[in-house]
């Protein structure tokens, strides 16, 4: 069975380099599309789903922003299972300060270079390995500023119902970007941060194996 992976904002398939699936499952990475001007998150998710063979059983996995898109895809096309990692199942779970910022439309005012620089600076204080830090710096520096600006706006204006069906949610107890107190994960990794797919991959892989093995 194919397992489709969507990365987070400012990232690409390289963040999943430490992820390993059990036998019988094929990892398929979904690449970003160019967003249309003011395109909504649900509409973008629908276009992204065109790269998925929905005629056969499949699993969706989304990291952070990619998890939000995976949740939207699961509402439309009903995968066998949907797995969110360090993410949110619906806009109802957005931290309150996201909702306060939304009307200000700061994503249209603040230079994206500041967003990138802040993300790069943060790598100095995180627990990824030296090689992973360098990889993340490279990914962030290569990310299209136009895409970041659109995605920030899409998150802040996200609207939709909650996820249903075979839905799983892996979250770190120490996630600073999307604090665990605003969500209700099915699986919590103690001390895990927002990018635990890289520095806590063994634990994430173990949980993925458990979830995929369930009937």
PDB file of C-alpha atoms in Angstrom:
ATOM      1  CA  UNK A   1       0.000   0.000   0.000  1.00  0.00           C
ATOM      2  CA  UNK A   2       1.247   3.482  -0.840  1.00  0.00           C
ATOM      3  CA  UNK A   3       1.795   5.963   1.998  1.00  0.00           C
ATOM      4  CA  UNK A   4       1.782   9.570   0.757  1.00  0.00           C
ATOM      5  CA  UNK A   5       3.859  12.080   2.739  1.00  0.00           C
ATOM      6  CA  UNK A   6       3.376  15.878   2.729  1.00  0.00           C
ATOM      7  CA  UNK A   7       6.153  17.958   4.386  1.00  0.00           C
ATOM      8  CA  UNK A   8       5.757  21.085   6.488  1.00  0.00           C
ATOM      9  CA  UNK A   9       5.980  24.753   5.579  1.00  0.00           C
ATOM     10  CA  UNK A  10       9.507  25.745   4.597  1.00  0.00           C
ATOM     11  CA  UNK A  11      10.440  22.092   4.111  1.00  0.00           C
ATOM     12  CA  UNK A  12      10.445  19.354   1.492  1.00  0.00           C
ATOM     13  CA  UNK A  13      10.729  15.569   1.312  1.00  0.00           C
ATOM     14  CA  UNK A  14      14.237  15.670   2.787  1.00  0.00           C
ATOM     15  CA  UNK A  15      12.794  16.128   6.309  1.00  0.00           C
ATOM     16  CA  UNK A  16      11.511  12.540   6.053  1.00  0.00           C
ATOM     17  CA  UNK A  17      14.952  11.062   5.386  1.00  0.00           C
ATOM     18  CA  UNK A  18      14.950   9.184   8.731  1.00  0.00           C
ATOM     19  CA  UNK A  19      11.447   7.768   8.345  1.00  0.00           C
ATOM     20  CA  UNK A  20      11.201   4.036   7.701  1.00  0.00           C
ATOM     21  CA  UNK A  21       7.974   2.149   6.987  1.00  0.00           C
ATOM     22  CA  UNK A  22       7.259  -1.512   7.740  1.00  0.00           C
ATOM     23  CA  UNK A  23       7.266  -4.077   4.959  1.00  0.00           C
ATOM     24  CA  UNK A  24       4.390  -3.931   2.515  1.00  0.00           C
ATOM     25  CA  UNK A  25       4.229  -0.126   2.490  1.00  0.00           C
ATOM     26  CA  UNK A  26       5.692   2.201  -0.141  1.00  0.00           C
ATOM     27  CA  UNK A  27       6.667   5.771   0.774  1.00  0.00           C
ATOM     28  CA  UNK A  28       5.575   8.352  -1.818  1.00  0.00           C
ATOM     29  CA  UNK A  29       6.541  12.004  -1.349  1.00  0.00           C
ATOM     30  CA  UNK A  30       4.188  14.704  -2.628  1.00  0.00           C
ATOM     31  CA  UNK A  31       5.864  17.779  -4.082  1.00  0.00           C
ATOM     32  CA  UNK A  32       4.532  21.308  -3.628  1.00  0.00           C
ATOM     33  CA  UNK A  33       2.531  23.033  -6.361  1.00  0.00           C
ATOM     34  CA  UNK A  34       2.598  26.714  -7.217  1.00  0.00           C
ATOM     35  CA  UNK A  35      -0.289  28.269  -5.251  1.00  0.00           C
ATOM     36  CA  UNK A  36      -2.774  30.567  -6.952  1.00  0.00           C
ATOM     37  CA  UNK A  37      -3.210  34.075  -5.593  1.00  0.00           C
ATOM     38  CA  UNK A  38      -5.300  33.993  -2.385  1.00  0.00           C
ATOM     39  CA  UNK A  39      -5.981  30.272  -2.909  1.00  0.00           C
ATOM     40  CA  UNK A  40      -7.582  28.679   0.148  1.00  0.00           C
ATOM     41  CA  UNK A  41      -5.978  25.815   2.017  1.00  0.00           C
ATOM     42  CA  UNK A  42      -8.833  23.365   1.154  1.00  0.00           C
ATOM     43  CA  UNK A  43      -8.666  24.266  -2.546  1.00  0.00           C
ATOM     44  CA  UNK A  44      -4.887  23.827  -2.625  1.00  0.00           C
ATOM     45  CA  UNK A  45      -5.280  20.454  -0.875  1.00  0.00           C
ATOM     46  CA  UNK A  46      -7.731  19.347  -3.542  1.00  0.00           C
ATOM     47  CA  UNK A  47      -5.228  20.192  -6.288  1.00  0.00           C
ATOM     48  CA  UNK A  48      -2.423  18.480  -4.374  1.00  0.00           C
ATOM     49  CA  UNK A  49      -4.546  15.326  -4.226  1.00  0.00           C
ATOM     50  CA  UNK A  50      -4.377  15.023  -8.027  1.00  0.00           C
ATOM     51  CA  UNK A  51      -1.004  13.307  -7.563  1.00  0.00           C
ATOM     52  CA  UNK A  52      -2.630  10.560  -5.448  1.00  0.00           C
ATOM     53  CA  UNK A  53      -4.107   7.394  -6.915  1.00  0.00           C
ATOM     54  CA  UNK A  54      -7.384   7.433  -5.008  1.00  0.00           C
ATOM     55  CA  UNK A  55      -8.669   4.397  -6.920  1.00  0.00           C
ATOM     56  CA  UNK A  56      -6.660   2.094  -4.640  1.00  0.00           C
ATOM     57  CA  UNK A  57      -6.301   2.000  -0.821  1.00  0.00           C
ATOM     58  CA  UNK A  58      -3.691   4.420   0.493  1.00  0.00           C
ATOM     59  CA  UNK A  59      -2.535   6.208   3.638  1.00  0.00           C
ATOM     60  CA  UNK A  60      -1.952   9.956   4.110  1.00  0.00           C
ATOM     61  CA  UNK A  61       0.813  11.312   6.368  1.00  0.00           C
ATOM     62  CA  UNK A  62       1.275  15.051   6.875  1.00  0.00           C
ATOM     63  CA  UNK A  63       3.835  16.995   8.889  1.00  0.00           C
ATOM     64  CA  UNK A  64       2.883  20.371  10.392  1.00  0.00           C
ATOM     65  CA  UNK A  65       1.382  22.452   7.535  1.00  0.00           C
ATOM     66  CA  UNK A  66       1.384  19.265   5.473  1.00  0.00           C
ATOM     67  CA  UNK A  67      -0.802  17.665   8.139  1.00  0.00           C
ATOM     68  CA  UNK A  68      -3.395  20.380   7.703  1.00  0.00           C
ATOM     69  CA  UNK A  69      -3.434  19.602   3.991  1.00  0.00           C
ATOM     70  CA  UNK A  70      -3.600  15.862   4.699  1.00  0.00           C
ATOM     71  CA  UNK A  71      -6.641  16.475   6.921  1.00  0.00           C
ATOM     72  CA  UNK A  72      -8.357  18.339   4.089  1.00  0.00           C
ATOM     73  CA  UNK A  73      -7.490  15.617   1.564  1.00  0.00           C
ATOM     74  CA  UNK A  74      -8.850  12.945   3.908  1.00  0.00           C
ATOM     75  CA  UNK A  75     -12.204  14.735   4.059  1.00  0.00           C
ATOM     76  CA  UNK A  76     -12.452  14.707   0.284  1.00  0.00           C
ATOM     77  CA  UNK A  77     -11.033  11.333  -0.741  1.00  0.00           C
ATOM     78  CA  UNK A  78     -11.241   9.055   2.340  1.00  0.00           C
ATOM     79  CA  UNK A  79      -7.816   7.357   2.618  1.00  0.00           C
ATOM     80  CA  UNK A  80      -7.555   4.097   4.551  1.00  0.00           C
ATOM     81  CA  UNK A  81      -5.835   6.045   7.343  1.00  0.00           C
ATOM     82  CA  UNK A  82      -4.745   9.637   7.950  1.00  0.00           C
ATOM     83  CA  UNK A  83      -1.713  10.300  10.164  1.00  0.00           C
ATOM     84  CA  UNK A  84      -0.816  13.813  11.314  1.00  0.00           C
ATOM     85  CA  UNK A  85       2.595  14.551  12.827  1.00  0.00           C
ATOM     86  CA  UNK A  86       3.234  17.795  14.755  1.00  0.00           C
ATOM     87  CA  UNK A  87       0.115  19.240  13.179  1.00  0.00           C
ATOM     88  CA  UNK A  88      -3.556  20.174  13.627  1.00  0.00           C
ATOM     89  CA  UNK A  89      -6.648  18.246  12.515  1.00  0.00           C
ATOM     90  CA  UNK A  90      -8.820  21.338  12.028  1.00  0.00           C
ATOM     91  CA  UNK A  91      -8.760  25.147  12.255  1.00  0.00           C
ATOM     92  CA  UNK A  92     -10.511  24.831  15.622  1.00  0.00           C
ATOM     93  CA  UNK A  93      -7.154  23.684  17.010  1.00  0.00           C
ATOM     94  CA  UNK A  94      -5.196  26.745  15.914  1.00  0.00           C
ATOM     95  CA  UNK A  95      -3.612  28.426  18.949  1.00  0.00           C
ATOM     96  CA  UNK A  96      -5.557  31.567  19.991  1.00  0.00           C
ATOM     97  CA  UNK A  97      -2.712  33.881  19.018  1.00  0.00           C
ATOM     98  CA  UNK A  98      -2.973  32.647  15.406  1.00  0.00           C
ATOM     99  CA  UNK A  99      -6.589  33.805  15.361  1.00  0.00           C
ATOM    100  CA  UNK A 100      -5.629  37.181  16.821  1.00  0.00           C
ATOM    101  CA  UNK A 101      -2.993  37.672  14.108  1.00  0.00           C
ATOM    102  CA  UNK A 102      -5.265  36.662  11.221  1.00  0.00           C
ATOM    103  CA  UNK A 103      -7.145  39.998  10.823  1.00  0.00           C
ATOM    104  CA  UNK A 104      -3.845  41.921  10.856  1.00  0.00           C
ATOM    105  CA  UNK A 105      -2.622  40.134   7.699  1.00  0.00           C
ATOM    106  CA  UNK A 106       0.966  40.487   8.875  1.00  0.00           C
ATOM    107  CA  UNK A 107       2.057  37.855   6.349  1.00  0.00           C
ATOM    108  CA  UNK A 108       1.525  40.532   3.672  1.00  0.00           C
ATOM    109  CA  UNK A 109       3.597  43.126   5.531  1.00  0.00           C
ATOM    110  CA  UNK A 110       6.503  41.392   7.261  1.00  0.00           C
ATOM    111  CA  UNK A 111       9.432  40.592   4.934  1.00  0.00           C
ATOM    112  CA  UNK A 112       9.688  36.837   4.397  1.00  0.00           C
ATOM    113  CA  UNK A 113      13.451  37.177   4.869  1.00  0.00           C
ATOM    114  CA  UNK A 114      12.726  37.807   8.569  1.00  0.00           C
ATOM    115  CA  UNK A 115      10.730  34.579   8.765  1.00  0.00           C
ATOM    116  CA  UNK A 116      13.564  32.677   7.115  1.00  0.00           C
ATOM    117  CA  UNK A 117      16.256  34.270   9.267  1.00  0.00           C
ATOM    118  CA  UNK A 118      14.333  33.520  12.453  1.00  0.00           C
ATOM    119  CA  UNK A 119      13.914  29.898  11.380  1.00  0.00           C
ATOM    120  CA  UNK A 120      17.611  29.628  10.552  1.00  0.00           C
ATOM    121  CA  UNK A 121      18.660  31.208  13.855  1.00  0.00           C
ATOM    122  CA  UNK A 122      16.447  28.825  15.811  1.00  0.00           C
ATOM    123  CA  UNK A 123      18.421  25.860  14.470  1.00  0.00           C
ATOM    124  CA  UNK A 124      21.322  26.900  16.723  1.00  0.00           C
ATOM    125  CA  UNK A 125      19.291  25.985  19.811  1.00  0.00           C
ATOM    126  CA  UNK A 126      17.497  22.825  18.679  1.00  0.00           C
ATOM    127  CA  UNK A 127      18.486  19.218  19.242  1.00  0.00           C
ATOM    128  CA  UNK A 128      18.903  17.964  15.680  1.00  0.00           C
ATOM    129  CA  UNK A 129      22.298  16.534  14.738  1.00  0.00           C
ATOM    130  CA  UNK A 130      24.836  18.793  13.043  1.00  0.00           C
ATOM    131  CA  UNK A 131      24.072  17.195   9.667  1.00  0.00           C
ATOM    132  CA  UNK A 132      20.325  17.643  10.193  1.00  0.00           C
ATOM    133  CA  UNK A 133      20.821  21.292  11.163  1.00  0.00           C
ATOM    134  CA  UNK A 134      22.764  21.880   7.963  1.00  0.00           C
ATOM    135  CA  UNK A 135      20.075  20.131   5.928  1.00  0.00           C
ATOM    136  CA  UNK A 136      17.332  22.247   7.515  1.00  0.00           C
ATOM    137  CA  UNK A 137      19.288  25.438   6.858  1.00  0.00           C
ATOM    138  CA  UNK A 138      19.629  24.423   3.212  1.00  0.00           C
ATOM    139  CA  UNK A 139      15.931  23.578   2.891  1.00  0.00           C
ATOM    140  CA  UNK A 140      14.826  26.862   4.503  1.00  0.00           C
ATOM    141  CA  UNK A 141      17.175  28.961   2.370  1.00  0.00           C
ATOM    142  CA  UNK A 142      15.864  27.283  -0.804  1.00  0.00           C
ATOM    143  CA  UNK A 143      12.167  27.738   0.004  1.00  0.00           C
ATOM    144  CA  UNK A 144      10.265  30.098  -2.286  1.00  0.00           C
ATOM    145  CA  UNK A 145       9.323  33.304  -0.348  1.00  0.00           C
ATOM    146  CA  UNK A 146       6.105  33.566  -2.392  1.00  0.00           C
ATOM    147  CA  UNK A 147       5.059  30.104  -1.201  1.00  0.00           C
ATOM    148  CA  UNK A 148       5.799  30.952   2.445  1.00  0.00           C
ATOM    149  CA  UNK A 149       3.731  34.150   2.262  1.00  0.00           C
ATOM    150  CA  UNK A 150       0.808  32.315   0.662  1.00  0.00           C
ATOM    151  CA  UNK A 151       0.959  29.406   3.150  1.00  0.00           C
ATOM    152  CA  UNK A 152       1.000  31.702   6.183  1.00  0.00           C
ATOM    153  CA  UNK A 153      -2.096  33.445   4.861  1.00  0.00           C
ATOM    154  CA  UNK A 154      -3.796  30.129   4.063  1.00  0.00           C
ATOM    155  CA  UNK A 155      -3.210  28.877   7.619  1.00  0.00           C
ATOM    156  CA  UNK A 156      -4.516  32.078   9.212  1.00  0.00           C
ATOM    157  CA  UNK A 157      -7.688  31.989   7.091  1.00  0.00           C
ATOM    158  CA  UNK A 158      -8.177  28.194   7.226  1.00  0.00           C
ATOM    159  CA  UNK A 159     -11.800  27.190   7.662  1.00  0.00           C
ATOM    160  CA  UNK A 160     -13.348  23.731   7.668  1.00  0.00           C
ATOM    161  CA  UNK A 161     -14.856  20.884   9.698  1.00  0.00           C
ATOM    162  CA  UNK A 162     -12.977  18.379  11.847  1.00  0.00           C
ATOM    163  CA  UNK A 163     -11.300  15.274  10.451  1.00  0.00           C
ATOM    164  CA  UNK A 164     -13.251  12.000  10.538  1.00  0.00           C
ATOM    165  CA  UNK A 165     -12.536   8.362   9.686  1.00  0.00           C
ATOM    166  CA  UNK A 166      -9.308   6.488  10.438  1.00  0.00           C
ATOM    167  CA  UNK A 167      -7.454   9.426  11.949  1.00  0.00           C
ATOM    168  CA  UNK A 168      -4.261   9.356  14.024  1.00  0.00           C
ATOM    169  CA  UNK A 169      -2.220  12.202  15.452  1.00  0.00           C
ATOM    170  CA  UNK A 170       1.385  12.016  16.696  1.00  0.00           C
ATOM    171  CA  UNK A 171       2.518  15.075  18.656  1.00  0.00           C
ATOM    172  CA  UNK A 172       5.473  16.052  20.824  1.00  0.00           C
ATOM    173  CA  UNK A 173       4.865  17.205  24.398  1.00  0.00           C
ATOM    174  CA  UNK A 174       7.477  19.962  23.918  1.00  0.00           C
ATOM    175  CA  UNK A 175       6.278  21.291  20.556  1.00  0.00           C
ATOM    176  CA  UNK A 176       6.748  25.085  20.815  1.00  0.00           C
ATOM    177  CA  UNK A 177       5.228  26.040  17.461  1.00  0.00           C
ATOM    178  CA  UNK A 178       1.969  24.102  17.884  1.00  0.00           C
ATOM    179  CA  UNK A 179       1.689  23.409  21.637  1.00  0.00           C
ATOM    180  CA  UNK A 180       0.153  20.088  22.575  1.00  0.00           C
ATOM    181  CA  UNK A 181      -2.367  21.761  24.921  1.00  0.00           C
ATOM    182  CA  UNK A 182      -4.379  22.941  21.913  1.00  0.00           C
ATOM    183  CA  UNK A 183      -4.780  19.471  20.376  1.00  0.00           C
ATOM    184  CA  UNK A 184      -5.848  15.984  21.422  1.00  0.00           C
ATOM    185  CA  UNK A 185      -3.255  13.594  19.933  1.00  0.00           C
ATOM    186  CA  UNK A 186      -3.733   9.847  19.782  1.00  0.00           C
ATOM    187  CA  UNK A 187       0.012   9.435  20.450  1.00  0.00           C
ATOM    188  CA  UNK A 188       2.333  11.747  22.417  1.00  0.00           C
ATOM    189  CA  UNK A 189       6.128  11.589  22.323  1.00  0.00           C
ATOM    190  CA  UNK A 190       7.413  12.898  25.635  1.00  0.00           C
ATOM    191  CA  UNK A 191       9.886  15.726  25.104  1.00  0.00           C
ATOM    192  CA  UNK A 192       9.355  15.669  21.352  1.00  0.00           C
ATOM    193  CA  UNK A 193       9.591  18.974  19.500  1.00  0.00           C
ATOM    194  CA  UNK A 194       8.094  20.201  16.260  1.00  0.00           C
ATOM    195  CA  UNK A 195      10.674  18.437  14.083  1.00  0.00           C
ATOM    196  CA  UNK A 196      10.793  15.138  15.932  1.00  0.00           C
ATOM    197  CA  UNK A 197      10.564  13.341  12.572  1.00  0.00           C
ATOM    198  CA  UNK A 198      14.269  14.124  12.372  1.00  0.00           C
ATOM    199  CA  UNK A 199      15.666  13.948  15.926  1.00  0.00           C
ATOM    200  CA  UNK A 200      13.196  11.389  17.384  1.00  0.00           C
ATOM    201  CA  UNK A 201      12.684   9.345  14.218  1.00  0.00           C
ATOM    202  CA  UNK A 202      13.037   5.958  15.939  1.00  0.00           C
ATOM    203  CA  UNK A 203      10.027   6.717  18.157  1.00  0.00           C
ATOM    204  CA  UNK A 204       8.026   8.151  15.267  1.00  0.00           C
ATOM    205  CA  UNK A 205       8.830   5.067  13.172  1.00  0.00           C
ATOM    206  CA  UNK A 206       7.721   2.766  15.988  1.00  0.00           C
ATOM    207  CA  UNK A 207       4.364   4.537  16.268  1.00  0.00           C
ATOM    208  CA  UNK A 208       3.911   4.597  12.486  1.00  0.00           C
ATOM    209  CA  UNK A 209       4.526   0.849  12.451  1.00  0.00           C
ATOM    210  CA  UNK A 210       1.894   0.324  15.144  1.00  0.00           C
ATOM    211  CA  UNK A 211      -0.664   2.463  13.339  1.00  0.00           C
ATOM    212  CA  UNK A 212      -0.075   0.881   9.937  1.00  0.00           C
ATOM    213  CA  UNK A 213      -0.282  -2.575  11.503  1.00  0.00           C
ATOM    214  CA  UNK A 214      -3.747  -1.926  12.955  1.00  0.00           C
ATOM    215  CA  UNK A 215      -6.731  -3.359  11.096  1.00  0.00           C
TER     216      UNK A 215
END
